[in-house]
Amino acid sequence: MVINGLEKLSLVDLVGKTCATVFLGRCNFLCPFCHNKGLVVDYENQPVITEEELFSFLSTRVGLIDGVCITGGEPTLQKDLKDLIVKIKALGFLVKLDTNGSNPKVLKNLIDEGLLDYVAMDIKNSPDKYPLTVGIDNYDTKNVLTSIEVLKSSNIPFEFRTTIVNELHDESDFEKIGKIVQGVDNYYLQKFEDKNGCIAEGWLSPVPIEIAKKMKEILLKYVKNVELRGY
């Protein structure tokens, strides 16, 4: 397993709990607003943390933090992901997975084997605007839609979330998304921030707070709890 980053303490990645966050390189999307550019387009040249170093650190945090968040990049592209999670769980930590939903079989297997305690899945946009939003021409959302259903039928807590970008999202997108995720508990609309490390720079901007609130109201017709992050 190639590990490209470690945040030793996060108070936000695992809702209501403390965790360490592990970053895995490589992604199958090229979202222009992605702020982890290095992990997507230059992951082979990123710093590397060995598994030995990771678990040496985690062993000192047993009883001090609640869990470990695994993010990326897209973690489900890593063939050793399951083995990594098994080792983390063996130390008694909760495990949260961040995913773009492009690998529903991997996601379902991890859930079925009881290896995940929480999942945060990005819904990039309404289905018709996925190609533009993930930077892949003619992208088929079949796997993403399947992952949504995997989570909706699971017995673990999860959230859906969308990073909203003024040039990519409008209110009508959330009518379409709302119908797809109808009945779920939690949805988060995340403010886009250009931190000078995005895949595409110079043409993207945050959704104004007034519009973000309207998007929230639309989703509340379909979802029990909707919150704005970063506003």
PDB file of C-alpha atoms in Angstrom:
ATOM      1  CA  MET A   1       0.000   0.000   0.000  1.00  0.00           C
ATOM      2  CA  VAL A   2       1.360   3.412  -1.013  1.00  0.00           C
ATOM      3  CA  ILE A   3       0.335   6.071   1.499  1.00  0.00           C
ATOM      4  CA  ASN A   4       0.884   9.656   0.428  1.00  0.00           C
ATOM      5  CA  GLY A   5      -0.128  11.615   3.496  1.00  0.00           C
ATOM      6  CA  LEU A   6      -1.178  11.538   7.125  1.00  0.00           C
ATOM      7  CA  GLU A   7      -3.044  14.136   9.149  1.00  0.00           C
ATOM      8  CA  LYS A   8      -2.414  13.081  12.715  1.00  0.00           C
ATOM      9  CA  LEU A   9      -5.504  14.715  14.203  1.00  0.00           C
ATOM     10  CA  SER A  10      -8.740  15.790  12.563  1.00  0.00           C
ATOM     11  CA  LEU A  11     -11.817  17.068  14.357  1.00  0.00           C
ATOM     12  CA  VAL A  12     -13.962  17.284  11.206  1.00  0.00           C
ATOM     13  CA  ASP A  13     -13.414  14.157   9.085  1.00  0.00           C
ATOM     14  CA  LEU A  14     -15.329  11.776  11.355  1.00  0.00           C
ATOM     15  CA  VAL A  15     -18.483  13.541  12.494  1.00  0.00           C
ATOM     16  CA  GLY A  16     -18.556  14.029  16.244  1.00  0.00           C
ATOM     17  CA  LYS A  17     -15.330  12.101  16.827  1.00  0.00           C
ATOM     18  CA  THR A  18     -11.571  12.505  16.632  1.00  0.00           C
ATOM     19  CA  CYS A  19      -9.558  10.736  13.982  1.00  0.00           C
ATOM     20  CA  ALA A  20      -6.377  10.532  11.993  1.00  0.00           C
ATOM     21  CA  THR A  21      -6.714  10.943   8.234  1.00  0.00           C
ATOM     22  CA  VAL A  22      -4.797   8.809   5.746  1.00  0.00           C
ATOM     23  CA  PHE A  23      -4.367  10.059   2.165  1.00  0.00           C
ATOM     24  CA  LEU A  24      -4.032   7.585  -0.706  1.00  0.00           C
ATOM     25  CA  GLY A  25      -2.913   8.743  -4.130  1.00  0.00           C
ATOM     26  CA  ARG A  26      -4.506   8.139  -7.555  1.00  0.00           C
ATOM     27  CA  CYS A  27      -7.992   8.990  -8.786  1.00  0.00           C
ATOM     28  CA  ASN A  28     -10.118   8.083 -11.800  1.00  0.00           C
ATOM     29  CA  PHE A  29     -11.772  11.521 -11.916  1.00  0.00           C
ATOM     30  CA  LEU A  30     -10.321  14.887 -12.930  1.00  0.00           C
ATOM     31  CA  CYS A  31     -12.730  17.218 -11.149  1.00  0.00           C
ATOM     32  CA  PRO A  32     -11.565  20.748 -12.005  1.00  0.00           C
ATOM     33  CA  PHE A  33     -12.314  21.959  -8.456  1.00  0.00           C
ATOM     34  CA  CYS A  34     -10.347  19.172  -6.723  1.00  0.00           C
ATOM     35  CA  HIS A  35      -7.936  20.634  -4.161  1.00  0.00           C
ATOM     36  CA  ASN A  36      -5.841  17.455  -3.923  1.00  0.00           C
ATOM     37  CA  LYS A  37      -4.275  17.952  -7.333  1.00  0.00           C
ATOM     38  CA  GLY A  38      -1.010  16.273  -6.426  1.00  0.00           C
ATOM     39  CA  LEU A  39      -2.769  13.069  -5.353  1.00  0.00           C
ATOM     40  CA  VAL A  40      -4.644  12.935  -8.663  1.00  0.00           C
ATOM     41  CA  VAL A  41      -2.300  14.016 -11.464  1.00  0.00           C
ATOM     42  CA  ASP A  42       1.115  13.592  -9.809  1.00  0.00           C
ATOM     43  CA  TYR A  43       0.598  10.893  -7.181  1.00  0.00           C
ATOM     44  CA  GLU A  44       3.690   8.925  -8.206  1.00  0.00           C
ATOM     45  CA  ASN A  45       5.894  11.863  -7.159  1.00  0.00           C
ATOM     46  CA  GLN A  46       4.242  12.576  -3.826  1.00  0.00           C
ATOM     47  CA  PRO A  47       5.931  11.858  -0.485  1.00  0.00           C
ATOM     48  CA  VAL A  48       5.409   8.313   0.742  1.00  0.00           C
ATOM     49  CA  ILE A  49       4.665   7.030   4.230  1.00  0.00           C
ATOM     50  CA  THR A  50       5.292   3.333   4.765  1.00  0.00           C
ATOM     51  CA  GLU A  51       2.721   1.080   6.405  1.00  0.00           C
ATOM     52  CA  GLU A  52       5.234   0.489   9.175  1.00  0.00           C
ATOM     53  CA  GLU A  53       5.408   4.231   9.867  1.00  0.00           C
ATOM     54  CA  LEU A  54       1.627   4.555   9.778  1.00  0.00           C
ATOM     55  CA  PHE A  55       0.991   1.723  12.205  1.00  0.00           C
ATOM     56  CA  SER A  56       3.829   2.779  14.468  1.00  0.00           C
ATOM     57  CA  PHE A  57       2.016   6.107  14.801  1.00  0.00           C
ATOM     58  CA  LEU A  58      -1.459   4.599  15.153  1.00  0.00           C
ATOM     59  CA  SER A  59      -0.270   2.281  17.908  1.00  0.00           C
ATOM     60  CA  THR A  60       0.522   5.372  19.981  1.00  0.00           C
ATOM     61  CA  ARG A  61      -2.993   6.730  19.485  1.00  0.00           C
ATOM     62  CA  VAL A  62      -4.987   3.731  20.688  1.00  0.00           C
ATOM     63  CA  GLY A  63      -7.449   5.039  23.255  1.00  0.00           C
ATOM     64  CA  LEU A  64      -6.644   8.645  22.388  1.00  0.00           C
ATOM     65  CA  ILE A  65      -8.511   9.032  19.086  1.00  0.00           C
ATOM     66  CA  ASP A  66     -11.674   7.347  17.888  1.00  0.00           C
ATOM     67  CA  GLY A  67     -10.943   6.408  14.332  1.00  0.00           C
ATOM     68  CA  VAL A  68      -9.159   6.673  11.022  1.00  0.00           C
ATOM     69  CA  CYS A  69     -10.492   8.360   7.892  1.00  0.00           C
ATOM     70  CA  ILE A  70      -9.226   6.972   4.600  1.00  0.00           C
ATOM     71  CA  THR A  71      -9.399   9.482   1.775  1.00  0.00           C
ATOM     72  CA  GLY A  72      -7.623  10.348  -1.454  1.00  0.00           C
ATOM     73  CA  GLY A  73      -7.515  10.477  -4.375  1.00  0.00           C
ATOM     74  CA  GLU A  74      -9.959   7.612  -4.654  1.00  0.00           C
ATOM     75  CA  PRO A  75      -9.151   4.918  -2.070  1.00  0.00           C
ATOM     76  CA  THR A  76     -11.163   2.143  -3.743  1.00  0.00           C
ATOM     77  CA  LEU A  77      -8.629   2.056  -6.591  1.00  0.00           C
ATOM     78  CA  GLN A  78      -6.061   0.591  -4.191  1.00  0.00           C
ATOM     79  CA  LYS A  79      -5.988  -3.197  -4.381  1.00  0.00           C
ATOM     80  CA  ASP A  80      -4.686  -3.442  -0.821  1.00  0.00           C
ATOM     81  CA  LEU A  81      -7.406  -1.251   0.676  1.00  0.00           C
ATOM     82  CA  LYS A  82      -9.174  -4.109   2.438  1.00  0.00           C
ATOM     83  CA  ASP A  83      -5.938  -5.339   4.026  1.00  0.00           C
ATOM     84  CA  LEU A  84      -5.172  -1.830   5.274  1.00  0.00           C
ATOM     85  CA  ILE A  85      -8.612  -1.475   6.845  1.00  0.00           C
ATOM     86  CA  VAL A  86      -8.398  -4.904   8.509  1.00  0.00           C
ATOM     87  CA  LYS A  87      -5.131  -3.859  10.185  1.00  0.00           C
ATOM     88  CA  ILE A  88      -6.619  -0.547  11.318  1.00  0.00           C
ATOM     89  CA  LYS A  89      -9.726  -2.241  12.722  1.00  0.00           C
ATOM     90  CA  ALA A  90      -7.528  -4.729  14.574  1.00  0.00           C
ATOM     91  CA  LEU A  91      -6.232  -1.809  16.662  1.00  0.00           C
ATOM     92  CA  GLY A  92      -9.796  -0.989  17.685  1.00  0.00           C
ATOM     93  CA  PHE A  93     -10.311   2.118  15.558  1.00  0.00           C
ATOM     94  CA  LEU A  94     -13.476   3.112  13.730  1.00  0.00           C
ATOM     95  CA  VAL A  95     -12.940   3.441   9.985  1.00  0.00           C
ATOM     96  CA  LYS A  96     -14.446   6.085   7.748  1.00  0.00           C
ATOM     97  CA  LEU A  97     -14.111   5.884   3.961  1.00  0.00           C
ATOM     98  CA  ASP A  98     -14.297   8.836   1.576  1.00  0.00           C
ATOM     99  CA  THR A  99     -15.247   7.776  -1.947  1.00  0.00           C
ATOM    100  CA  ASN A 100     -16.512   9.098  -5.259  1.00  0.00           C
ATOM    101  CA  GLY A 101     -18.753   6.058  -5.654  1.00  0.00           C
ATOM    102  CA  SER A 102     -17.159   4.804  -8.851  1.00  0.00           C
ATOM    103  CA  ASN A 103     -16.456   1.297  -7.491  1.00  0.00           C
ATOM    104  CA  PRO A 104     -19.703  -0.038  -6.008  1.00  0.00           C
ATOM    105  CA  LYS A 105     -18.463  -3.653  -5.803  1.00  0.00           C
ATOM    106  CA  VAL A 106     -15.538  -2.653  -3.595  1.00  0.00           C
ATOM    107  CA  LEU A 107     -17.793  -0.457  -1.490  1.00  0.00           C
ATOM    108  CA  LYS A 108     -20.395  -3.194  -1.016  1.00  0.00           C
ATOM    109  CA  ASN A 109     -17.803  -5.820  -0.131  1.00  0.00           C
ATOM    110  CA  LEU A 110     -16.251  -3.622   2.542  1.00  0.00           C
ATOM    111  CA  ILE A 111     -19.680  -2.897   4.026  1.00  0.00           C
ATOM    112  CA  ASP A 112     -20.794  -6.532   3.881  1.00  0.00           C
ATOM    113  CA  GLU A 113     -17.645  -7.629   5.698  1.00  0.00           C
ATOM    114  CA  GLY A 114     -18.246  -5.125   8.491  1.00  0.00           C
ATOM    115  CA  LEU A 115     -15.099  -3.142   7.780  1.00  0.00           C
ATOM    116  CA  LEU A 116     -16.614   0.333   7.522  1.00  0.00           C
ATOM    117  CA  ASP A 117     -18.223   2.395  10.265  1.00  0.00           C
ATOM    118  CA  TYR A 118     -19.029   5.486   8.195  1.00  0.00           C
ATOM    119  CA  VAL A 119     -18.934   6.438   4.519  1.00  0.00           C
ATOM    120  CA  ALA A 120     -18.877   9.877   2.936  1.00  0.00           C
ATOM    121  CA  MET A 121     -19.695   9.695  -0.753  1.00  0.00           C
ATOM    122  CA  ASP A 122     -19.325  12.595  -3.129  1.00  0.00           C
ATOM    123  CA  ILE A 123     -22.168  13.184  -5.535  1.00  0.00           C
ATOM    124  CA  LYS A 124     -20.459  15.423  -8.020  1.00  0.00           C
ATOM    125  CA  ASN A 125     -23.543  16.743  -9.807  1.00  0.00           C
ATOM    126  CA  SER A 126     -26.788  15.741 -11.481  1.00  0.00           C
ATOM    127  CA  PRO A 127     -26.244  12.785 -13.841  1.00  0.00           C
ATOM    128  CA  ASP A 128     -26.384  14.800 -17.067  1.00  0.00           C
ATOM    129  CA  LYS A 129     -23.617  17.120 -15.845  1.00  0.00           C
ATOM    130  CA  TYR A 130     -21.262  14.453 -14.529  1.00  0.00           C
ATOM    131  CA  PRO A 131     -18.920  14.451 -17.554  1.00  0.00           C
ATOM    132  CA  LEU A 132     -18.284  18.188 -17.186  1.00  0.00           C
ATOM    133  CA  THR A 133     -17.951  17.971 -13.422  1.00  0.00           C
ATOM    134  CA  VAL A 134     -15.567  14.998 -13.255  1.00  0.00           C
ATOM    135  CA  GLY A 135     -13.555  16.007 -16.308  1.00  0.00           C
ATOM    136  CA  ILE A 136     -14.303  12.862 -18.326  1.00  0.00           C
ATOM    137  CA  ASP A 137     -16.151  13.018 -21.637  1.00  0.00           C
ATOM    138  CA  ASN A 138     -19.257  10.810 -21.830  1.00  0.00           C
ATOM    139  CA  TYR A 139     -18.825   9.514 -18.280  1.00  0.00           C
ATOM    140  CA  ASP A 140     -21.490   6.896 -17.501  1.00  0.00           C
ATOM    141  CA  THR A 141     -22.960   7.406 -14.007  1.00  0.00           C
ATOM    142  CA  LYS A 142     -24.150   3.796 -13.677  1.00  0.00           C
ATOM    143  CA  ASN A 143     -21.569   2.906 -11.022  1.00  0.00           C
ATOM    144  CA  VAL A 144     -22.205   6.097  -9.070  1.00  0.00           C
ATOM    145  CA  LEU A 145     -25.949   5.452  -9.036  1.00  0.00           C
ATOM    146  CA  THR A 146     -25.309   1.864  -7.924  1.00  0.00           C
ATOM    147  CA  SER A 147     -23.115   3.076  -5.053  1.00  0.00           C
ATOM    148  CA  ILE A 148     -25.886   5.414  -3.939  1.00  0.00           C
ATOM    149  CA  GLU A 149     -28.249   2.442  -3.729  1.00  0.00           C
ATOM    150  CA  VAL A 150     -25.601   0.347  -1.928  1.00  0.00           C
ATOM    151  CA  LEU A 151     -25.395   2.980   0.798  1.00  0.00           C
ATOM    152  CA  LYS A 152     -29.141   3.553   0.986  1.00  0.00           C
ATOM    153  CA  SER A 153     -29.683  -0.169   1.587  1.00  0.00           C
ATOM    154  CA  SER A 154     -26.805  -0.542   4.052  1.00  0.00           C
ATOM    155  CA  ASN A 155     -26.949  -0.622   7.828  1.00  0.00           C
ATOM    156  CA  ILE A 156     -24.109   1.833   8.458  1.00  0.00           C
ATOM    157  CA  PRO A 157     -24.256   5.614   8.844  1.00  0.00           C
ATOM    158  CA  PHE A 158     -23.268   7.587   5.771  1.00  0.00           C
ATOM    159  CA  GLU A 159     -23.504  10.975   4.160  1.00  0.00           C
ATOM    160  CA  PHE A 160     -23.730  12.300   0.647  1.00  0.00           C
ATOM    161  CA  ARG A 161     -21.997  15.555  -0.150  1.00  0.00           C
ATOM    162  CA  THR A 162     -21.457  17.907  -3.050  1.00  0.00           C
ATOM    163  CA  THR A 163     -18.815  20.579  -3.413  1.00  0.00           C
ATOM    164  CA  ILE A 164     -20.839  23.335  -5.049  1.00  0.00           C
ATOM    165  CA  VAL A 165     -19.174  25.505  -7.682  1.00  0.00           C
ATOM    166  CA  ASN A 166     -20.791  28.552  -9.237  1.00  0.00           C
ATOM    167  CA  GLU A 167     -19.817  27.581 -12.787  1.00  0.00           C
ATOM    168  CA  LEU A 168     -20.880  23.921 -12.456  1.00  0.00           C
ATOM    169  CA  HIS A 169     -24.004  23.791 -10.300  1.00  0.00           C
ATOM    170  CA  ASP A 170     -27.403  25.446 -10.320  1.00  0.00           C
ATOM    171  CA  GLU A 171     -30.613  24.945  -8.385  1.00  0.00           C
ATOM    172  CA  SER A 172     -32.128  22.594 -10.964  1.00  0.00           C
ATOM    173  CA  ASP A 173     -29.299  20.111 -10.381  1.00  0.00           C
ATOM    174  CA  PHE A 174     -30.466  19.587  -6.817  1.00  0.00           C
ATOM    175  CA  GLU A 175     -34.026  18.803  -7.853  1.00  0.00           C
ATOM    176  CA  LYS A 176     -32.550  15.954  -9.902  1.00  0.00           C
ATOM    177  CA  ILE A 177     -30.137  14.849  -7.183  1.00  0.00           C
ATOM    178  CA  GLY A 178     -32.843  15.060  -4.526  1.00  0.00           C
ATOM    179  CA  LYS A 179     -35.032  12.586  -6.377  1.00  0.00           C
ATOM    180  CA  ILE A 180     -32.114  10.137  -6.597  1.00  0.00           C
ATOM    181  CA  VAL A 181     -31.192  10.271  -2.894  1.00  0.00           C
ATOM    182  CA  GLN A 182     -34.734  10.686  -1.580  1.00  0.00           C
ATOM    183  CA  GLY A 183     -35.200   9.486   1.994  1.00  0.00           C
ATOM    184  CA  VAL A 184     -31.582   9.578   3.173  1.00  0.00           C
ATOM    185  CA  ASP A 185     -30.632  11.173   6.471  1.00  0.00           C
ATOM    186  CA  ASN A 186     -27.731  13.489   5.723  1.00  0.00           C
ATOM    187  CA  TYR A 187     -26.556  15.631   2.821  1.00  0.00           C
ATOM    188  CA  TYR A 188     -23.847  18.283   2.933  1.00  0.00           C
ATOM    189  CA  LEU A 189     -23.285  21.133   0.502  1.00  0.00           C
ATOM    190  CA  GLN A 190     -19.647  22.137   0.673  1.00  0.00           C
ATOM    191  CA  LYS A 191     -18.345  25.562  -0.275  1.00  0.00           C
ATOM    192  CA  PHE A 192     -15.728  25.533  -3.026  1.00  0.00           C
ATOM    193  CA  GLU A 193     -12.542  27.358  -2.165  1.00  0.00           C
ATOM    194  CA  ASP A 194      -9.747  27.975  -4.646  1.00  0.00           C
ATOM    195  CA  LYS A 195      -6.632  27.267  -2.592  1.00  0.00           C
ATOM    196  CA  ASN A 196      -4.218  27.631  -5.537  1.00  0.00           C
ATOM    197  CA  GLY A 197      -3.909  23.887  -5.825  1.00  0.00           C
ATOM    198  CA  CYS A 198      -6.957  22.948  -7.883  1.00  0.00           C
ATOM    199  CA  ILE A 199      -6.748  20.869 -11.043  1.00  0.00           C
ATOM    200  CA  ALA A 200      -8.241  23.762 -13.026  1.00  0.00           C
ATOM    201  CA  GLU A 201      -7.354  27.209 -11.802  1.00  0.00           C
ATOM    202  CA  GLY A 202      -8.643  30.667 -12.569  1.00  0.00           C
ATOM    203  CA  TRP A 203     -12.204  30.096 -13.762  1.00  0.00           C
ATOM    204  CA  LEU A 204     -14.080  28.609 -10.804  1.00  0.00           C
ATOM    205  CA  SER A 205     -15.762  30.482  -7.959  1.00  0.00           C
ATOM    206  CA  PRO A 206     -17.856  29.715  -4.857  1.00  0.00           C
ATOM    207  CA  VAL A 207     -21.637  29.574  -4.984  1.00  0.00           C
ATOM    208  CA  PRO A 208     -22.989  32.701  -3.240  1.00  0.00           C
ATOM    209  CA  ILE A 209     -24.525  32.012   0.150  1.00  0.00           C
ATOM    210  CA  GLU A 210     -27.998  33.083  -1.016  1.00  0.00           C
ATOM    211  CA  ILE A 211     -27.958  30.491  -3.809  1.00  0.00           C
ATOM    212  CA  ALA A 212     -26.455  27.835  -1.534  1.00  0.00           C
ATOM    213  CA  LYS A 213     -29.377  28.327   0.858  1.00  0.00           C
ATOM    214  CA  LYS A 214     -31.832  27.842  -2.018  1.00  0.00           C
ATOM    215  CA  MET A 215     -30.051  24.610  -3.000  1.00  0.00           C
ATOM    216  CA  LYS A 216     -30.367  23.489   0.607  1.00  0.00           C
ATOM    217  CA  GLU A 217     -34.102  24.202   0.650  1.00  0.00           C
ATOM    218  CA  ILE A 218     -34.576  22.171  -2.522  1.00  0.00           C
ATOM    219  CA  LEU A 219     -32.752  19.165  -1.033  1.00  0.00           C
ATOM    220  CA  LEU A 220     -34.768  19.406   2.170  1.00  0.00           C
ATOM    221  CA  LYS A 221     -37.810  18.306   0.170  1.00  0.00           C
ATOM    222  CA  TYR A 222     -36.081  14.943  -0.277  1.00  0.00           C
ATOM    223  CA  VAL A 223     -33.493  14.598   2.533  1.00  0.00           C
ATOM    224  CA  LYS A 224     -34.036  14.701   6.306  1.00  0.00           C
ATOM    225  CA  ASN A 225     -31.016  16.845   7.169  1.00  0.00           C
ATOM    226  CA  VAL A 226     -29.092  19.191   4.869  1.00  0.00           C
ATOM    227  CA  GLU A 227     -26.232  21.365   6.053  1.00  0.00           C
ATOM    228  CA  LEU A 228     -23.894  23.893   4.495  1.00  0.00           C
ATOM    229  CA  ARG A 229     -20.185  23.387   5.131  1.00  0.00           C
ATOM    230  CA  GLY A 230     -17.735  26.238   4.894  1.00  0.00           C
ATOM    231  CA  TYR A 231     -20.305  29.036   4.790  1.00  0.00           C
TER     232      TYR A 231
END
